[in-house]
Coordinates of C-alpha atoms (C1' of nucleotides) in Angstrom, one line a residue:
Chain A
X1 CA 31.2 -9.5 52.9
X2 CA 32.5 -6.3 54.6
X3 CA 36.7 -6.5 53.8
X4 CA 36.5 -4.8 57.9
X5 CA 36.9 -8.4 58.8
X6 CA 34.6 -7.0 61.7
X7 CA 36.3 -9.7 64.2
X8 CA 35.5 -9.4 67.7
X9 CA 37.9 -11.4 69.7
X10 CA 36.9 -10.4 73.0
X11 CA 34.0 -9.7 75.0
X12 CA 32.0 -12.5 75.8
X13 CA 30.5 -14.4 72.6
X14 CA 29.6 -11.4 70.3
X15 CA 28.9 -13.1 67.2
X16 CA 25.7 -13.7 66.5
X17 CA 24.8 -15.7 63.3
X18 CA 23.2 -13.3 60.1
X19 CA 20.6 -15.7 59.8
X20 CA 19.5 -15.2 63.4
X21 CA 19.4 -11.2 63.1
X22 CA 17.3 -11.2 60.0
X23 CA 14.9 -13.6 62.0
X24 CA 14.7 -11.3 65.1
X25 CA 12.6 -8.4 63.5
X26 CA 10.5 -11.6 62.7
X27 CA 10.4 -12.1 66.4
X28 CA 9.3 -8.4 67.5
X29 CA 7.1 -8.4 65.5
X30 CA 5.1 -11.5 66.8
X31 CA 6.1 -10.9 70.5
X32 CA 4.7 -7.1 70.1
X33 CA 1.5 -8.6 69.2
X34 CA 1.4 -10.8 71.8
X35 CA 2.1 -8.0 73.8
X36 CA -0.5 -5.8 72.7
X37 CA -3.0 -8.4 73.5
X38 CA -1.6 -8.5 77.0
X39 CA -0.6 -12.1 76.8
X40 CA 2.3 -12.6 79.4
X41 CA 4.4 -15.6 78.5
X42 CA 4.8 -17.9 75.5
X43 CA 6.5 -21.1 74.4
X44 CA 8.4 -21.3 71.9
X45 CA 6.6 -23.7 69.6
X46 CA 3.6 -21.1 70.1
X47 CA 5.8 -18.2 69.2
X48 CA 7.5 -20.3 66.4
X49 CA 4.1 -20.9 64.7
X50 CA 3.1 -17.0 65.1
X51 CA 6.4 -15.8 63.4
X52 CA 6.4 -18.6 61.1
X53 CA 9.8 -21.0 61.8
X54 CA 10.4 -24.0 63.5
X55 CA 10.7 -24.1 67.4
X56 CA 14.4 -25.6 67.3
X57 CA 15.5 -22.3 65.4
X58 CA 13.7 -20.3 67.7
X59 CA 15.3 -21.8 70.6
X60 CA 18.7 -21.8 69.1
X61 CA 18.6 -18.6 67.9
X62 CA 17.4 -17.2 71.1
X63 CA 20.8 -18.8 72.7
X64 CA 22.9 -16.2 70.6
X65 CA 21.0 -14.1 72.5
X66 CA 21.0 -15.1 76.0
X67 CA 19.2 -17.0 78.3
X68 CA 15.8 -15.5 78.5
X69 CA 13.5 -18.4 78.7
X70 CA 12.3 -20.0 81.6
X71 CA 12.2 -23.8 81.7
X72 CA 9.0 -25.8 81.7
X73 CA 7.5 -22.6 81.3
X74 CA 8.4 -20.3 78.1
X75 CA 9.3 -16.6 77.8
X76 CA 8.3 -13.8 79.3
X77 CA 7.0 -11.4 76.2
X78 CA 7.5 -8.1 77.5
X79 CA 11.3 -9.4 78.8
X80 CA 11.9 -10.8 75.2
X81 CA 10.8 -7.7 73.8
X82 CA 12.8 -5.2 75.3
X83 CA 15.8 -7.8 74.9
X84 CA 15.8 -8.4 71.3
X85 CA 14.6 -4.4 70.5
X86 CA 17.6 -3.7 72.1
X87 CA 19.6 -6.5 70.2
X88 CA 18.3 -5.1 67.1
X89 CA 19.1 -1.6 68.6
X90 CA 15.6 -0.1 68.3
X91 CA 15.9 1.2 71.9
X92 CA 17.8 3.9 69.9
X93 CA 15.8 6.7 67.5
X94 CA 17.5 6.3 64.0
X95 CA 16.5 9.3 61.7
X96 CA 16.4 8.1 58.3
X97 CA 16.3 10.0 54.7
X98 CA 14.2 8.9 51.7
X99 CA 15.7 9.9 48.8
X100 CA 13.9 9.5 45.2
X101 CA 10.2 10.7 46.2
X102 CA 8.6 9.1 43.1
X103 CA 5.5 6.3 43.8
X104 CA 7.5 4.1 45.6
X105 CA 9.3 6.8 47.8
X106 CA 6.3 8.5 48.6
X107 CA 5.2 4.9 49.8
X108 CA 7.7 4.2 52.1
X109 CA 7.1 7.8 53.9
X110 CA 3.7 7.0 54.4
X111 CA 4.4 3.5 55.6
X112 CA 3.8 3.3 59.0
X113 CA 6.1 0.2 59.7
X114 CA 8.8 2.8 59.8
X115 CA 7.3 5.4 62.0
X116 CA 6.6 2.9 64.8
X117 CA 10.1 0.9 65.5
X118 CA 12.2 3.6 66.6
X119 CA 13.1 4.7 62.8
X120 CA 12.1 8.5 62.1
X121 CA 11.5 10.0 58.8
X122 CA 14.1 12.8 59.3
X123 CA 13.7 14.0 55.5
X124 CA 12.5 13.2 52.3
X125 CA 15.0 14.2 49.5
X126 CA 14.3 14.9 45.5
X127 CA 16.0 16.1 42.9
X128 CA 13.1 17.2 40.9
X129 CA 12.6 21.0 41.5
X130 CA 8.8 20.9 41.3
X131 CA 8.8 18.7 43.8
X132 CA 10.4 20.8 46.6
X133 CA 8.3 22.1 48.9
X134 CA 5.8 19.4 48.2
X135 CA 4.4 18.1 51.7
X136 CA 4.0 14.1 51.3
X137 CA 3.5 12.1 54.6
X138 CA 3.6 15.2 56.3
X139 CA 7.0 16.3 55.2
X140 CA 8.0 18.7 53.3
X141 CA 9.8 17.2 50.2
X142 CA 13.4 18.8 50.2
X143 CA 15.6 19.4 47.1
X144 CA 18.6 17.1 46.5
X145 CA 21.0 20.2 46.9
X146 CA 20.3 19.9 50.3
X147 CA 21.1 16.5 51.1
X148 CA 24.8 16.9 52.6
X149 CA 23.5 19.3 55.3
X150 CA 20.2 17.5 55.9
X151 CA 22.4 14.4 56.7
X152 CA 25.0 16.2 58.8
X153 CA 22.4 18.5 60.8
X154 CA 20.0 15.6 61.8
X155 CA 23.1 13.3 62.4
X156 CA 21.3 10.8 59.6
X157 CA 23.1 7.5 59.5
X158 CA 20.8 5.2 57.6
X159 CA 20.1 6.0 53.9
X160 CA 17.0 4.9 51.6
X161 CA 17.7 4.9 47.5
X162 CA 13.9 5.0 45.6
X163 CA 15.4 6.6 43.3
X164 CA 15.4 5.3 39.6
X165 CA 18.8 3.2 38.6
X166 CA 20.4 5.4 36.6
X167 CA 20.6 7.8 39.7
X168 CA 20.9 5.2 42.4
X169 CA 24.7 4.9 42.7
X170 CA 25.9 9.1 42.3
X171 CA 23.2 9.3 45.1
X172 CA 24.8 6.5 46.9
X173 CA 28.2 8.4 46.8
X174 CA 26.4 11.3 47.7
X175 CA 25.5 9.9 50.8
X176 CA 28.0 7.8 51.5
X177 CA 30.2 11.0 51.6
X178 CA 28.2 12.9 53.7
X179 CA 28.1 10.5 56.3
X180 CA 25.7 7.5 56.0
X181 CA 26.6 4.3 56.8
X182 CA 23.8 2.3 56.1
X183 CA 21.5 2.0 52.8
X184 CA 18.3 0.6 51.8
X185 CA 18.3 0.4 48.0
X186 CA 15.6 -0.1 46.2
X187 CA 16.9 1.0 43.1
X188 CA 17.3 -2.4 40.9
X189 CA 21.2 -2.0 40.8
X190 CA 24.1 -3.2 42.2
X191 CA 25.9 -0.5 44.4
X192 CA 29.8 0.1 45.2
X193 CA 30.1 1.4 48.2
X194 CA 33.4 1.8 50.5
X195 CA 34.0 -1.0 53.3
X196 CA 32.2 -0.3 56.2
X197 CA 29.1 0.9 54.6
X198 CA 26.3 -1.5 54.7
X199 CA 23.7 -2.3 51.3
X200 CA 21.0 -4.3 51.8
X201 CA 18.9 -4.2 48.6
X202 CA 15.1 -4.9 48.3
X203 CA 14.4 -5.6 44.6
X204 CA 10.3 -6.2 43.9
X205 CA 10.8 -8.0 40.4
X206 CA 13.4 -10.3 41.5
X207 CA 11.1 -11.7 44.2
X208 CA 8.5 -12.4 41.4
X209 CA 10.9 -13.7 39.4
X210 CA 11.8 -16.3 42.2
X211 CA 7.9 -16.9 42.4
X212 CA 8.0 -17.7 38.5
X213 CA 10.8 -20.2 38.6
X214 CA 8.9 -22.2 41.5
X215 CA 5.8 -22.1 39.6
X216 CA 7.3 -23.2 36.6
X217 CA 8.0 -26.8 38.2
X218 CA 5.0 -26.6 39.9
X219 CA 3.0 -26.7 36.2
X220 CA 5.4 -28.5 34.3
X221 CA 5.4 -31.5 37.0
X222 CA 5.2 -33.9 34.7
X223 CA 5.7 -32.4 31.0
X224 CA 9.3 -32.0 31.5
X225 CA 10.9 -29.7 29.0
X226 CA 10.5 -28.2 25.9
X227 CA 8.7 -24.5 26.0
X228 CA 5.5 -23.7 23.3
X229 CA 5.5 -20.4 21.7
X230 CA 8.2 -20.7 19.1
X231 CA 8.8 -17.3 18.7
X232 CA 12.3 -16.4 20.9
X233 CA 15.3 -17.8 19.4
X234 CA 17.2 -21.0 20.8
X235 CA 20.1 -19.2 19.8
X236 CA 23.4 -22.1 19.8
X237 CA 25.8 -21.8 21.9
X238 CA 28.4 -21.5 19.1
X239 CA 27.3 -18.0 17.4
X240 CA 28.2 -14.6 19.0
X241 CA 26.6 -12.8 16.1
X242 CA 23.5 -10.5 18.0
X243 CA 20.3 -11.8 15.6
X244 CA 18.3 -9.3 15.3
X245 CA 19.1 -5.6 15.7
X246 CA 18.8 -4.1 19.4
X247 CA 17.5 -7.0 21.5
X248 CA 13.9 -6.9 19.9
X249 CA 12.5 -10.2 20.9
X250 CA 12.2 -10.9 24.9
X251 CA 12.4 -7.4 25.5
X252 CA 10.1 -4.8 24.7
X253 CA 9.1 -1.9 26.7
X254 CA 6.2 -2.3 25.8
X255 CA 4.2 0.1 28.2
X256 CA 5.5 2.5 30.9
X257 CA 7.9 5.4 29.6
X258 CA 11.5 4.0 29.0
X259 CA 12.6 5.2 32.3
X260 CA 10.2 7.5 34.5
X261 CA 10.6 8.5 37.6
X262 CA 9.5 5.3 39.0
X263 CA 12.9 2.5 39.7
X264 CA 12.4 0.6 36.2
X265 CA 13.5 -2.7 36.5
X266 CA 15.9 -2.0 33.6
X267 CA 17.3 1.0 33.6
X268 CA 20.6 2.5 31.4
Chain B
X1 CA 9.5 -25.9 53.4
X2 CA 6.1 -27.4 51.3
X3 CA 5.5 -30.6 53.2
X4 CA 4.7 -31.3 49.7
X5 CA 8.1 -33.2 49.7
X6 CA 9.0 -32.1 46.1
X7 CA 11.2 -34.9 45.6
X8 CA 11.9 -35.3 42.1
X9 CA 13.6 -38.5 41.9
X10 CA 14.2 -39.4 37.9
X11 CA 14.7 -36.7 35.0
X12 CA 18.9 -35.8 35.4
X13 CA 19.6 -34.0 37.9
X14 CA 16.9 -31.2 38.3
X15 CA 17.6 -29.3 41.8
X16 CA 18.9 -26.4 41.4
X17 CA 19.9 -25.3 44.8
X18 CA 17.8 -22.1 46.3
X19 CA 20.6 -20.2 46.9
X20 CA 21.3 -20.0 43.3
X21 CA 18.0 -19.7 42.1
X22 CA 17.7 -16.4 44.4
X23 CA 20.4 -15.1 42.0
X24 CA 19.4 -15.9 38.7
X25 CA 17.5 -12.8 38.9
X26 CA 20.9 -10.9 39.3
X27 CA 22.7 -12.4 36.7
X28 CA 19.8 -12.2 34.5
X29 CA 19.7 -8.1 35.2
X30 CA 23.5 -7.9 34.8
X31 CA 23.0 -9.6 31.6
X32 CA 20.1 -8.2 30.2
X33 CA 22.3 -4.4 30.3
X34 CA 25.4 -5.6 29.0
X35 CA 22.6 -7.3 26.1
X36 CA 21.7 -3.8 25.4
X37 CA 24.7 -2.4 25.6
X38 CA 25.5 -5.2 22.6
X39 CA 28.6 -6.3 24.4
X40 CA 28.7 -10.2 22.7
X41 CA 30.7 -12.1 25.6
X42 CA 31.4 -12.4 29.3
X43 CA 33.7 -13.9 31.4
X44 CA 32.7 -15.0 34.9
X45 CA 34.9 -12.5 36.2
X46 CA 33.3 -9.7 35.0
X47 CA 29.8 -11.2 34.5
X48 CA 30.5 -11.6 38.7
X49 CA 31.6 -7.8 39.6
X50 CA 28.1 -6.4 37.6
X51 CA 26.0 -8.7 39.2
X52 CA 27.8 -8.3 42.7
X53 CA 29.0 -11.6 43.2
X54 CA 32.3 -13.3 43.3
X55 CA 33.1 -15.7 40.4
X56 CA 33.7 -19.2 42.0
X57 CA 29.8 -19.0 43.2
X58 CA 28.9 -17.4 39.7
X59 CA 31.0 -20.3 37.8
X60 CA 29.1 -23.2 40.1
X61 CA 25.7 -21.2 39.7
X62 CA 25.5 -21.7 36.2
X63 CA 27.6 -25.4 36.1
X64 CA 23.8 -26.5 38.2
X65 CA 21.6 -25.0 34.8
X66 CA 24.5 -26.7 32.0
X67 CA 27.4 -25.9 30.2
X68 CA 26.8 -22.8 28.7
X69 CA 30.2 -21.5 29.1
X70 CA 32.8 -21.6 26.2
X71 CA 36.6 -22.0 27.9
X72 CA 39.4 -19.6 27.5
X73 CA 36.4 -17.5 26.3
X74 CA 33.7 -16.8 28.6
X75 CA 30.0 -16.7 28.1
X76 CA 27.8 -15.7 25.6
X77 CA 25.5 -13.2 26.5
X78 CA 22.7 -13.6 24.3
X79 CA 22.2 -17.0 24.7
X80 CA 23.3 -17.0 28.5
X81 CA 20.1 -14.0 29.1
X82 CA 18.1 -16.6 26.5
X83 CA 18.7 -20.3 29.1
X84 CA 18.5 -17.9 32.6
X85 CA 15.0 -16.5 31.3
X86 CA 13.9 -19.6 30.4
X87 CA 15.5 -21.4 33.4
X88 CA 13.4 -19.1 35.7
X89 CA 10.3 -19.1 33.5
X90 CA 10.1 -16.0 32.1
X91 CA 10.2 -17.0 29.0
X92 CA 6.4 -17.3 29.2
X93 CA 3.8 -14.2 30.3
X94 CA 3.3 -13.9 33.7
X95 CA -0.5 -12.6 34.6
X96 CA 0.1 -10.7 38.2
X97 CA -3.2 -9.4 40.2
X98 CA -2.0 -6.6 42.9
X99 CA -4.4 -6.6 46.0
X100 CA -4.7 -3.3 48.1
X101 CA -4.2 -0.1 45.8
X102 CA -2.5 2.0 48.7
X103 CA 0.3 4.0 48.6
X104 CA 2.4 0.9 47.8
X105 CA 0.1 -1.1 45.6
X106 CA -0.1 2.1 43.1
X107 CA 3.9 2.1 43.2
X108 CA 3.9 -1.7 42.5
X109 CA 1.5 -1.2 39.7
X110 CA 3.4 1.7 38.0
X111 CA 6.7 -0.1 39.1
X112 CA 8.0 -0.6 35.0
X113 CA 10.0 -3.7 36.3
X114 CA 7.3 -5.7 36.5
X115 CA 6.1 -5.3 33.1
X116 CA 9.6 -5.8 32.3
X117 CA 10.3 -9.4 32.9
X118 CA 7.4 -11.1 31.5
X119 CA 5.2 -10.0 34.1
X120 CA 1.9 -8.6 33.7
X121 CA -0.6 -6.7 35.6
X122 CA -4.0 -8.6 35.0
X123 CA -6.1 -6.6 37.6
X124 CA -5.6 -4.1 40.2
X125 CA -8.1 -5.2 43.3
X126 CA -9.1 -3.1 46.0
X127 CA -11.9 -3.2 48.7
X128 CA -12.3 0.1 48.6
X129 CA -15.5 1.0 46.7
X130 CA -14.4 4.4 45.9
X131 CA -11.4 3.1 44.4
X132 CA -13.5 1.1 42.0
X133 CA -12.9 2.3 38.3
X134 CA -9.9 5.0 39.1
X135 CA -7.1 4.5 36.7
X136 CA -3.8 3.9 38.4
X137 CA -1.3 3.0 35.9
X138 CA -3.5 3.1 33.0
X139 CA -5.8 0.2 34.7
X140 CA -9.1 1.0 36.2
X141 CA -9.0 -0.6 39.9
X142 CA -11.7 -3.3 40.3
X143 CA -13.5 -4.4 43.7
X144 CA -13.0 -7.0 45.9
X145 CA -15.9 -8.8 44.9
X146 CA -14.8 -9.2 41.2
X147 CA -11.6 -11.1 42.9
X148 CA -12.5 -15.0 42.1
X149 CA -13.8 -13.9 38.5
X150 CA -10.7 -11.9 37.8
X151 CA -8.2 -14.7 38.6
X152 CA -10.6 -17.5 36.4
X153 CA -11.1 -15.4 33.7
X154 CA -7.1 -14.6 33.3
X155 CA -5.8 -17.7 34.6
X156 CA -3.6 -15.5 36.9
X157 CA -1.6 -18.2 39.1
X158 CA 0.5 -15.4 41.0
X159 CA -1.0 -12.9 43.3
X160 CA 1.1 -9.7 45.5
X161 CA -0.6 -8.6 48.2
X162 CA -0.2 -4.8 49.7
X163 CA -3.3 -4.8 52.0
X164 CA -2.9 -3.5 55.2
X165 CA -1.6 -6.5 58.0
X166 CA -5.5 -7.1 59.1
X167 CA -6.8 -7.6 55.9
X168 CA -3.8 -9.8 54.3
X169 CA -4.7 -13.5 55.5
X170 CA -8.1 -13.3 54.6
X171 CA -7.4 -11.9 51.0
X172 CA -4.7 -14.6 51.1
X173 CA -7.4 -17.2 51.7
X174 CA -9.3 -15.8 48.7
X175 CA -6.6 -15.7 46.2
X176 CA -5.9 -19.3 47.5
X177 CA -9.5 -20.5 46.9
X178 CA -9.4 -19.2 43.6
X179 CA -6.6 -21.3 42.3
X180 CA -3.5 -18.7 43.2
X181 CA -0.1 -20.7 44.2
X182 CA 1.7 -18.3 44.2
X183 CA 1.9 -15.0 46.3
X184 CA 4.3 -12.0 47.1
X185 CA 3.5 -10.2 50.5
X186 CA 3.9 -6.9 51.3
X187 CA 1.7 -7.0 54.1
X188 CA 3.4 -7.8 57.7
X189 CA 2.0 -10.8 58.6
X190 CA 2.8 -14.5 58.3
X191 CA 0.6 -16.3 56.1
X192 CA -0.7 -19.3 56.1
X193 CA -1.3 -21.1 53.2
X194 CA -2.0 -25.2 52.6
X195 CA 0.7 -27.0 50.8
X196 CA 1.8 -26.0 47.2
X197 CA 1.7 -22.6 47.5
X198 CA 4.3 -20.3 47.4
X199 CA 4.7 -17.7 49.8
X200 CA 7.3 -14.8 49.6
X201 CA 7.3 -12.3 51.6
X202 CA 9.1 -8.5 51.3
X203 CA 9.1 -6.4 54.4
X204 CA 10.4 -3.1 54.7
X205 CA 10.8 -2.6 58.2
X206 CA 12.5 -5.6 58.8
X207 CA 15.5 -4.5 56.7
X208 CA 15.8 -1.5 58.1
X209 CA 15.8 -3.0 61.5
X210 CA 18.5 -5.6 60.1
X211 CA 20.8 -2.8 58.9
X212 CA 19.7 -0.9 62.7
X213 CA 21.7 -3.8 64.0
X214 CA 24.6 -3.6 62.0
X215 CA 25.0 0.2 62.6
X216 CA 24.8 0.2 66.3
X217 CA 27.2 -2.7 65.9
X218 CA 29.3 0.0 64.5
X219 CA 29.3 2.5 66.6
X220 CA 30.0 1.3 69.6
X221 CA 33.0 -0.5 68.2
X222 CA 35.3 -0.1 71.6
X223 CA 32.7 1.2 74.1
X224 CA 30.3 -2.1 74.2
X225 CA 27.8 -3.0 76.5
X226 CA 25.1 -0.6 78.5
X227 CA 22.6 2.0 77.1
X228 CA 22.5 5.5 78.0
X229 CA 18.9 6.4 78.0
X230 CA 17.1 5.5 81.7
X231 CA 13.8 5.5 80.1
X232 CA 13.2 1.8 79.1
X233 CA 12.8 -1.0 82.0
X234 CA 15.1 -3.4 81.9
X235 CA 12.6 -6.0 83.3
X236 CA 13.8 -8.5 85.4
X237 CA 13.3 -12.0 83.9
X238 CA 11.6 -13.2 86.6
X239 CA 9.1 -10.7 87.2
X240 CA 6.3 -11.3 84.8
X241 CA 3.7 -8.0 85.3
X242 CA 4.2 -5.8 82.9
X243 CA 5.2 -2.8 84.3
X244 CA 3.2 0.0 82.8
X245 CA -0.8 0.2 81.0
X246 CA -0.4 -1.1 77.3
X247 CA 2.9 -0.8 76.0
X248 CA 3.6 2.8 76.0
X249 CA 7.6 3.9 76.1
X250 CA 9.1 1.6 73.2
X251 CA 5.9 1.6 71.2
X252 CA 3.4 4.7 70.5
X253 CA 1.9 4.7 67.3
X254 CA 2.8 8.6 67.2
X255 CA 1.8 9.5 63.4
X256 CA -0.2 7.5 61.2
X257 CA -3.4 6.7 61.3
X258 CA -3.6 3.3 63.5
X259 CA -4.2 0.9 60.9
X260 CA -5.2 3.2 57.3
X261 CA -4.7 2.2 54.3
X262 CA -1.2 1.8 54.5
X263 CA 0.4 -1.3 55.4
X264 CA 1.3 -0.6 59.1
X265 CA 4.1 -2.7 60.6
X266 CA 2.5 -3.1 63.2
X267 CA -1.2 -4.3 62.5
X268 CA -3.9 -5.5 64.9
Chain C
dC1 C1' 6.9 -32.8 83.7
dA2 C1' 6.7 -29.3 80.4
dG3 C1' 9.7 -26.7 77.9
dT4 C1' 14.4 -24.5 77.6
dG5 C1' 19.1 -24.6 76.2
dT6 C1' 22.6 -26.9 73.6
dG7 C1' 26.1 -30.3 72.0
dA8 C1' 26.2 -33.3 68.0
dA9 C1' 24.6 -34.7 63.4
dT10 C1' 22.9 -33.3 59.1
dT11 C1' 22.2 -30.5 55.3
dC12 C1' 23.0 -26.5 52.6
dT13 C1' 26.2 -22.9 50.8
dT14 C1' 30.5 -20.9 49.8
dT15 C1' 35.1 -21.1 48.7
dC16 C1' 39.3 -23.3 47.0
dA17 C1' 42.2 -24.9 43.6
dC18 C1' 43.1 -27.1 39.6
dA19 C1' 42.4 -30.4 35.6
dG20 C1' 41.1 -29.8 31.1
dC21 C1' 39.3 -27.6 27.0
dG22 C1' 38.9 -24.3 23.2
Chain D
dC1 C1' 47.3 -19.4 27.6
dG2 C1' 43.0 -18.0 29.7
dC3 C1' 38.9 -19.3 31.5
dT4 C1' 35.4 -22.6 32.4
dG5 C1' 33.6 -26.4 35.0
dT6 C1' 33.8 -29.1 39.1
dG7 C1' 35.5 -32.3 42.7
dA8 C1' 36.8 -31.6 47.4
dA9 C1' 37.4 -28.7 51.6
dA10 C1' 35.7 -25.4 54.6
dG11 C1' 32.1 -22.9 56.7
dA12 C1' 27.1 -21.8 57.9
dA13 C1' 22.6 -22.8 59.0
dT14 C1' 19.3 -26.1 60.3
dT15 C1' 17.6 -29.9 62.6
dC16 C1' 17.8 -33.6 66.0
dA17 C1' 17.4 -35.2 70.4
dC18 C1' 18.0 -35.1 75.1
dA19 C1' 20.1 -33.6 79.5
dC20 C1' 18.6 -30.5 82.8
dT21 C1' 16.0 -27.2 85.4
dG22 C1' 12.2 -24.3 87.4

DNA sequence: CAGTGTGAATTCTTTCACAGCG
DNA sequence: CGCTGTGAAAGAATTCACACTG
């Protein structure tokens, strides 16, 4: 993805697969339970069942890592731990701004997930006026004016966009000029950024969408094909001509203001 | 995944890879603006760039749903939003029920992307009696109890949870029991469900710890290898007594209540 | 001998590149 | 002529299966 080509010829192996890295967190979190329940060592078909993959992945995915098992007996937990939170870079403190404090940013500051794996809420960042000042989660909501020397005082490197669309990508440039090198959007968008600035999006509706399409087949197992409700047009493949005025059908608003404050699936 | 096998043997050739499913979504948003914006056609070039994609994987996405495509020409948008809704079942409505009305499940049920798409909120569910009756998003909460009767009486086949971690598996079990086969979880746990239900899960944490990763990687570009803080042990891998009580350095709860309302990352 | 670590086989995904159609 | 649709090649990820070790 990233043009940086990001090749690393030397030093030992360094390349370990994407797939692994988004399982490790997976990992953590199942060996830090283990751990809390003082459990010493594990195999890995028992830690494959707790994080929910296969023991074979496990096991290879582990190899990127290193050796760390122990044969005919497992892993040590509090050795994997430390290992793969250090992988992961979590031995680190990573201060981290919010920026959109709507419902879904005010969310994430209270979620504690973030709190406890080395990431700190360093600020959160509006760019309504009422809402500076505002203390949500325990911090102080700043104004979006701030934002450049909020980033470059707390030596912020990790962004995260709640912001709605429409606002998601000047934000995104905003910080991406200030200094920040890694976002979490939230905002249902596609972002440009610069090479060597990382995006990983979380979008809620699309993962329901997913869930539709499966459940779809699921219900139509047998009667194949055609829909019911006769009321959205076929439309042949042959005529450009827009029906109806605006997009009237399948749309609709319906509820919710066009859009609020909250990220709206569809935004401009 | 489902043990179920899913093997559809007859009927063309229905299997439409994952990959590809996972960005029908995309296209479908991408789409869905330039619909409004009453632009008539698309070519896969620029259909790609707006959804974020390059155009070979956009041009063998759609060859798996049909030739929608007109050569020399490009796509028509109408009818291309029309077949991609339908493909992913949207086409139909979508009854959701959104269990745990924390922080998160309030932004879910105010999040206008979910109305959106076909989706729509049957119930909001929380355990907590005082909860009961408050309006969040224009619908009065319900309790726990009414759970089973909500589901039957809308016929609501998709469930998201946003309980806290502890309470996730069990509510799980419910929603299963009542004839759910479909669930989105916000809660960080693994979930176990019987075969034919759909599981997806969404965790914040974990993709901030993936782009943690990708950001140390960063940094230490040239100067690889060894911390700098002394305060972690290294633990030798053979020495299985872990070192300190509990798990104190890397861990710490700090803020946060221990396990509120919020989901925590790190649960039990 | 239980359970890791890993080459090899398999399957899934992406990319290439171009024939062919409107 | 431009752009789709798609076989074929290349590249990842997953799974298999077993040698090897503590």
């Amino acid at each position: 993805m990233a043009t940086g080509r990001t090749h690393r010829p030397a030093t030992r192996s360094r390349g370990i697969p994407e797939a692994t890295v988004a399982r490790l967190p997976l990992y953590l979190r199942a060996l830090t339970a283990l751990s809390e329940r003082s459990v010493p060592t594990v195999s890995s078909e028992e830690l494959a069942t707790a994080a929910g993959v296969n023991s074979a992945k496990l096991r290879k995915d582990f190899s990127y890592l290193g050796s760390y098992g122990t044969r005919g007996v497992g892993y040590d937990v509090e050795y994997l731990v430390y290992q793969i939170s250090r992988e992961l870079g979590l031995t680190q403190d990573w201060p981290v701004v919010i920026v959109g404090i709507g419902n879904l940013g005010a969310a994430l500051a209270n979620y504690g997930g973030f709190a406890s794996r080395g990431f700190r809420v360093a600020a959160l960042i509006d760019a309504d006026p009422a809402m500076a000042g505002k203390p949500v989660a325990g911090i102080a909501v700043q104004h979006t004016d701030e934002l450049e020397k909020i980033i470059d005082d707390n030596g912020v490197s990790i962004g995260v966009i709640a912001t709605p669309a429409g606002a998601a990508q000047q934000v995104c440039d905003r910080l991406v000029a200030a200094g920040i090198t890694s976002i979490l959007n939230f905002a249902p968008t596609v972002l440009s950024v610069p090479d060597g600035v990382d995006v990983r999006k979380v979008d809620l509706s699309i993962e329901l969408q997913i869930l539709a399409f499966h459940e779809q087949r699921k219900a139509g197992e047998d009667s194949t094909g055609h829909e019911e409700g006769a009321d959205a047009v076929p439309q042949p493949p042959v005529a450009p001509h827009r029906t109806a005025a605006g997009s009237p059908g399948a749309d609709s608003s319906g509820r919710q203001g066009p859009d609020g404050d909250v990220p709206a699936v569809m935004p401009a």
